[in-house]
């Protein structure tokens, strides 16, 4: 039996995913050691391997087949636009929204056909939304975090970013101006892996689905 390899987006999503996997009998004791510097963890009995990666890299590992299965937010999947992967399951947690946000005063410029400046960690999602959905010409400024700063210091008119509780926006005098799409944690599978290991992969998907949606 060959190993099936999971790439999990580091942080909260990985923790939650591992706890759900544990509930369907997929454990990885090695991964529980908080002091470990190991990068890859193995469950020999089930012939499974796990590694943690930066969210943005998870679709890449899966596209190339370096991981058979990836678990990552829909925001990353949409932004990375990778080939050779199937999205097989919405895990239903990590729920948030991709939105256009800014000061209330920016609402008006979104209705006119003016060229506006949009700051985002998600340049592809932002470009796609303004070009294809709104038919509005925009200049995208790529940032790597704390994107809410951009309209405050006049780097941009609006931002495209994730809104979860809305606290960051509120505390900085910003608001949701338009909603682009809902987001949550997703499971993706390499297309070739899916063909080669269909039974084992479908069993994992089926067990997770039953755990998440049939209780
Ligand atoms: C995310 C996102 C928002 C914030 C939204 O940032 O980019 O800034 O969370 O959450 P809220 O609606 O609950 O306030 P993250 O914490 O990942 O850090 P970053 O801004 O450095 O990307």
Short mmCIF file of C-alpha atoms and ligand atoms in Angstrom, two decimals:
data_model
loop_
_atom_site.label_atom_id
_atom_site.label_comp_id
_atom_site.label_asym_id
_atom_site.label_seq_id
_atom_site.Cartn_x
_atom_site.Cartn_y
_atom_site.Cartn_z
CA UNK A 1 0.00 0.00 0.00
CA UNK A 2 1.38 3.44 -0.88
CA UNK A 3 1.33 6.38 1.50
CA UNK A 4 -1.40 8.96 1.19
CA UNK A 5 0.07 12.36 2.05
CA UNK A 6 -1.89 15.25 3.59
CA UNK A 7 -0.77 18.90 3.39
CA UNK A 8 -2.52 20.96 6.04
CA UNK A 9 -2.56 24.76 6.24
CA UNK A 10 -0.66 25.67 9.42
CA UNK A 11 -2.58 27.09 12.35
CA UNK A 12 -6.23 26.91 13.38
CA UNK A 13 -7.39 25.06 10.28
CA UNK A 14 -4.81 22.28 10.77
CA UNK A 15 -5.67 21.92 14.46
CA UNK A 16 -9.35 21.62 13.75
CA UNK A 17 -8.78 19.26 10.81
CA UNK A 18 -6.60 16.97 12.92
CA UNK A 19 -9.24 16.82 15.64
CA UNK A 20 -11.87 15.82 13.07
CA UNK A 21 -9.54 13.26 11.50
CA UNK A 22 -8.96 11.82 14.96
CA UNK A 23 -12.71 11.40 15.40
CA UNK A 24 -12.86 9.25 12.27
CA UNK A 25 -9.96 7.10 13.48
CA UNK A 26 -7.11 8.84 11.68
CA UNK A 27 -4.52 9.77 14.25
CA UNK A 28 -0.95 10.94 14.15
CA UNK A 29 0.65 10.73 17.58
CA UNK A 30 3.99 12.13 16.38
CA UNK A 31 2.31 15.40 15.49
CA UNK A 32 1.10 16.02 19.02
CA UNK A 33 4.59 16.76 20.41
CA UNK A 34 4.61 20.59 20.72
CA UNK A 35 8.43 20.73 20.76
CA UNK A 36 9.05 18.71 17.65
CA UNK A 37 11.01 20.24 14.78
CA UNK A 38 10.06 17.46 12.43
CA UNK A 39 8.34 18.52 9.24
CA UNK A 40 6.68 15.30 8.20
CA UNK A 41 4.72 12.88 10.36
CA UNK A 42 3.78 9.32 9.63
CA UNK A 43 1.06 6.90 10.67
CA UNK A 44 2.68 3.62 9.59
CA UNK A 45 -0.34 1.51 10.37
CA UNK A 46 -2.68 3.44 8.09
CA UNK A 47 0.10 4.35 5.64
CA UNK A 48 -0.62 8.05 5.95
CA UNK A 49 1.77 10.99 6.04
CA UNK A 50 1.06 14.55 7.18
CA UNK A 51 2.84 17.87 6.88
CA UNK A 52 2.02 21.46 7.73
CA UNK A 53 2.61 24.19 5.17
CA UNK A 54 1.89 27.87 4.71
CA UNK A 55 -1.69 28.15 3.46
CA UNK A 56 -0.64 29.65 0.12
CA UNK A 57 1.65 26.68 -0.57
CA UNK A 58 -0.92 23.94 0.10
CA UNK A 59 -2.55 24.07 -3.40
CA UNK A 60 0.95 23.96 -4.94
CA UNK A 61 1.89 20.76 -3.09
CA UNK A 62 -1.39 19.19 -4.18
CA UNK A 63 -1.13 20.37 -7.80
CA UNK A 64 2.26 18.69 -8.18
CA UNK A 65 1.17 15.55 -6.34
CA UNK A 66 3.71 16.11 -3.54
CA UNK A 67 0.63 15.89 -1.33
CA UNK A 68 -2.38 13.80 -2.36
CA UNK A 69 -4.80 15.72 -0.16
CA UNK A 70 -4.74 19.34 0.96
CA UNK A 71 -6.78 21.15 3.57
CA UNK A 72 -6.91 24.92 3.19
CA UNK A 73 -9.27 27.91 3.07
CA UNK A 74 -11.37 28.58 -0.03
CA UNK A 75 -9.73 32.03 -0.22
CA UNK A 76 -6.37 30.39 -0.93
CA UNK A 77 -7.84 27.95 -3.45
CA UNK A 78 -9.54 30.78 -5.35
CA UNK A 79 -6.45 32.96 -5.26
CA UNK A 80 -4.00 30.25 -6.35
CA UNK A 81 -6.10 29.04 -9.31
CA UNK A 82 -4.23 25.73 -9.50
CA UNK A 83 -4.83 23.03 -12.10
CA UNK A 84 -4.95 19.30 -11.44
CA UNK A 85 -6.91 19.53 -8.21
CA UNK A 86 -10.46 18.61 -7.27
CA UNK A 87 -12.27 20.24 -4.39
CA UNK A 88 -13.92 17.26 -2.69
CA UNK A 89 -15.30 18.57 0.60
CA UNK A 90 -16.43 21.72 2.33
CA UNK A 91 -15.38 21.13 5.92
CA UNK A 92 -17.78 23.82 7.05
CA UNK A 93 -15.52 25.48 9.61
CA UNK A 94 -13.34 28.57 9.24
CA UNK A 95 -16.39 30.34 7.87
CA UNK A 96 -15.87 33.93 6.76
CA UNK A 97 -16.52 36.18 3.75
CA UNK A 98 -14.38 37.73 1.03
CA UNK A 99 -15.47 41.36 0.81
CA UNK A 100 -14.72 44.74 -0.65
CA UNK A 101 -14.27 47.00 2.37
CA UNK A 102 -13.43 50.61 3.01
CA UNK A 103 -14.71 53.77 4.61
CA UNK A 104 -18.45 54.40 4.11
CA UNK A 105 -17.47 57.34 1.89
CA UNK A 106 -15.99 54.92 -0.67
CA UNK A 107 -19.38 53.36 -1.41
CA UNK A 108 -20.03 55.91 -4.11
CA UNK A 109 -16.87 55.29 -6.14
CA UNK A 110 -17.85 51.63 -6.41
CA UNK A 111 -20.94 52.59 -8.37
CA UNK A 112 -19.16 54.87 -10.84
CA UNK A 113 -16.90 53.74 -13.58
CA UNK A 114 -13.85 55.45 -12.14
CA UNK A 115 -10.43 53.85 -11.90
CA UNK A 116 -9.93 53.05 -8.24
CA UNK A 117 -7.06 51.59 -6.27
CA UNK A 118 -7.67 48.32 -4.44
CA UNK A 119 -5.23 46.87 -1.88
CA UNK A 120 -5.34 43.15 -1.19
CA UNK A 121 -3.49 40.01 -0.20
CA UNK A 122 -5.63 38.42 -2.91
CA UNK A 123 -4.76 40.16 -6.22
CA UNK A 124 -6.30 37.44 -8.41
CA UNK A 125 -9.60 37.39 -6.53
CA UNK A 126 -9.73 41.20 -6.56
CA UNK A 127 -8.85 41.46 -10.27
CA UNK A 128 -11.38 38.81 -11.20
CA UNK A 129 -14.18 40.43 -9.19
CA UNK A 130 -13.72 43.95 -10.52
CA UNK A 131 -13.02 42.88 -14.10
CA UNK A 132 -15.56 40.12 -14.62
CA UNK A 133 -18.33 40.85 -12.15
CA UNK A 134 -18.30 44.64 -12.04
CA UNK A 135 -16.62 45.56 -15.28
CA UNK A 136 -14.69 48.25 -13.43
CA UNK A 137 -11.07 49.11 -14.16
CA UNK A 138 -8.97 49.01 -11.01
CA UNK A 139 -5.36 49.26 -9.99
CA UNK A 140 -4.44 46.43 -7.63
CA UNK A 141 -1.83 46.94 -4.93
CA UNK A 142 -0.59 43.66 -3.45
CA UNK A 143 -0.04 43.67 0.32
CA UNK A 144 0.94 40.84 2.64
CA UNK A 145 -1.10 41.58 5.76
CA UNK A 146 -2.85 44.21 7.90
CA UNK A 147 -4.55 45.27 4.68
CA UNK A 148 -7.05 47.43 6.61
CA UNK A 149 -4.27 49.99 6.95
CA UNK A 150 -4.30 50.79 3.24
CA UNK A 151 -7.44 52.97 3.03
CA UNK A 152 -6.64 54.59 6.38
CA UNK A 153 -3.28 55.90 5.16
CA UNK A 154 -4.60 56.59 1.64
CA UNK A 155 -2.64 53.85 -0.07
CA UNK A 156 -5.89 52.65 -1.63
CA UNK A 157 -9.56 53.57 -1.95
CA UNK A 158 -10.82 50.17 -0.83
CA UNK A 159 -9.51 46.73 0.09
CA UNK A 160 -10.49 43.18 -0.81
CA UNK A 161 -10.05 41.06 2.29
CA UNK A 162 -11.46 38.39 4.56
CA UNK A 163 -14.07 39.44 7.09
CA UNK A 164 -14.78 37.05 9.92
CA UNK A 165 -16.26 38.83 12.93
CA UNK A 166 -15.95 42.32 11.45
CA UNK A 167 -14.03 43.55 14.51
CA UNK A 168 -10.91 44.64 12.59
CA UNK A 169 -13.02 46.73 10.24
CA UNK A 170 -15.09 48.26 13.03
CA UNK A 171 -12.10 49.17 15.16
CA UNK A 172 -10.57 50.97 12.20
CA UNK A 173 -13.60 52.90 11.00
CA UNK A 174 -14.16 50.70 7.95
CA UNK A 175 -17.09 48.62 6.76
CA UNK A 176 -18.14 45.95 4.29
CA UNK A 177 -19.10 47.68 1.04
CA UNK A 178 -19.74 44.62 -1.13
CA UNK A 179 -19.63 40.88 -0.53
CA UNK A 180 -17.68 38.82 -3.05
CA UNK A 181 -18.24 35.26 -1.77
CA UNK A 182 -18.57 33.11 1.34
CA UNK A 183 -15.49 31.14 2.41
CA UNK A 184 -14.71 28.09 4.55
CA UNK A 185 -12.13 25.37 4.94
CA UNK A 186 -11.97 22.95 1.98
CA UNK A 187 -10.39 19.60 1.18
CA UNK A 188 -8.70 19.31 -2.20
CA UNK A 189 -7.26 16.24 -3.91
CA UNK A 190 -4.71 15.83 -6.69
CA UNK A 191 -6.52 14.50 -9.77
CA UNK A 192 -4.09 11.62 -10.41
CA UNK A 193 -4.05 10.64 -6.71
CA UNK A 194 -7.82 10.60 -6.80
CA UNK A 195 -7.79 8.11 -9.66
CA UNK A 196 -5.09 5.92 -8.12
CA UNK A 197 -6.39 5.91 -4.55
CA UNK A 198 -10.07 6.55 -5.12
CA UNK A 199 -11.36 4.02 -2.55
CA UNK A 200 -9.14 5.17 0.31
CA UNK A 201 -9.70 8.86 -0.43
CA UNK A 202 -13.46 8.50 -0.85
CA UNK A 203 -13.65 6.62 2.46
CA UNK A 204 -11.95 9.54 4.24
CA UNK A 205 -14.30 12.04 2.54
CA UNK A 206 -17.35 9.92 3.35
CA UNK A 207 -16.39 9.49 7.01
CA UNK A 208 -15.70 13.20 7.42
CA UNK A 209 -18.99 14.09 5.73
CA UNK A 210 -20.88 11.77 8.06
CA UNK A 211 -19.12 13.27 11.08
CA UNK A 212 -19.63 16.87 10.00
CA UNK A 213 -23.10 16.76 8.52
CA UNK A 214 -25.01 13.74 9.79
CA UNK A 215 -24.78 14.24 13.54
C1 LIG B 1 -7.56 38.39 8.77
C2 LIG B 1 -8.12 39.31 7.70
C3 LIG B 1 -8.61 40.50 8.50
C4 LIG B 1 -9.07 39.86 9.79
C5 LIG B 1 -10.56 39.72 9.78
O1 LIG B 1 -6.30 38.82 9.08
O2 LIG B 1 -7.13 39.66 6.75
O3 LIG B 1 -7.57 41.41 8.72
O4 LIG B 1 -8.46 38.56 9.87
O5 LIG B 1 -11.06 39.18 10.99
P1 LIG B 1 -12.24 39.86 11.81
O6 LIG B 1 -13.33 40.21 10.83
O7 LIG B 1 -12.66 38.80 12.78
O8 LIG B 1 -11.69 41.07 12.50
P2 LIG B 1 -5.23 37.94 9.83
O9 LIG B 1 -5.55 37.86 11.29
O10 LIG B 1 -5.10 36.64 9.14
O11 LIG B 1 -3.89 38.78 9.70
P3 LIG B 1 -3.33 39.72 8.54
O12 LIG B 1 -4.19 40.94 8.52
O13 LIG B 1 -1.93 40.03 8.91
O14 LIG B 1 -3.44 38.95 7.26
#
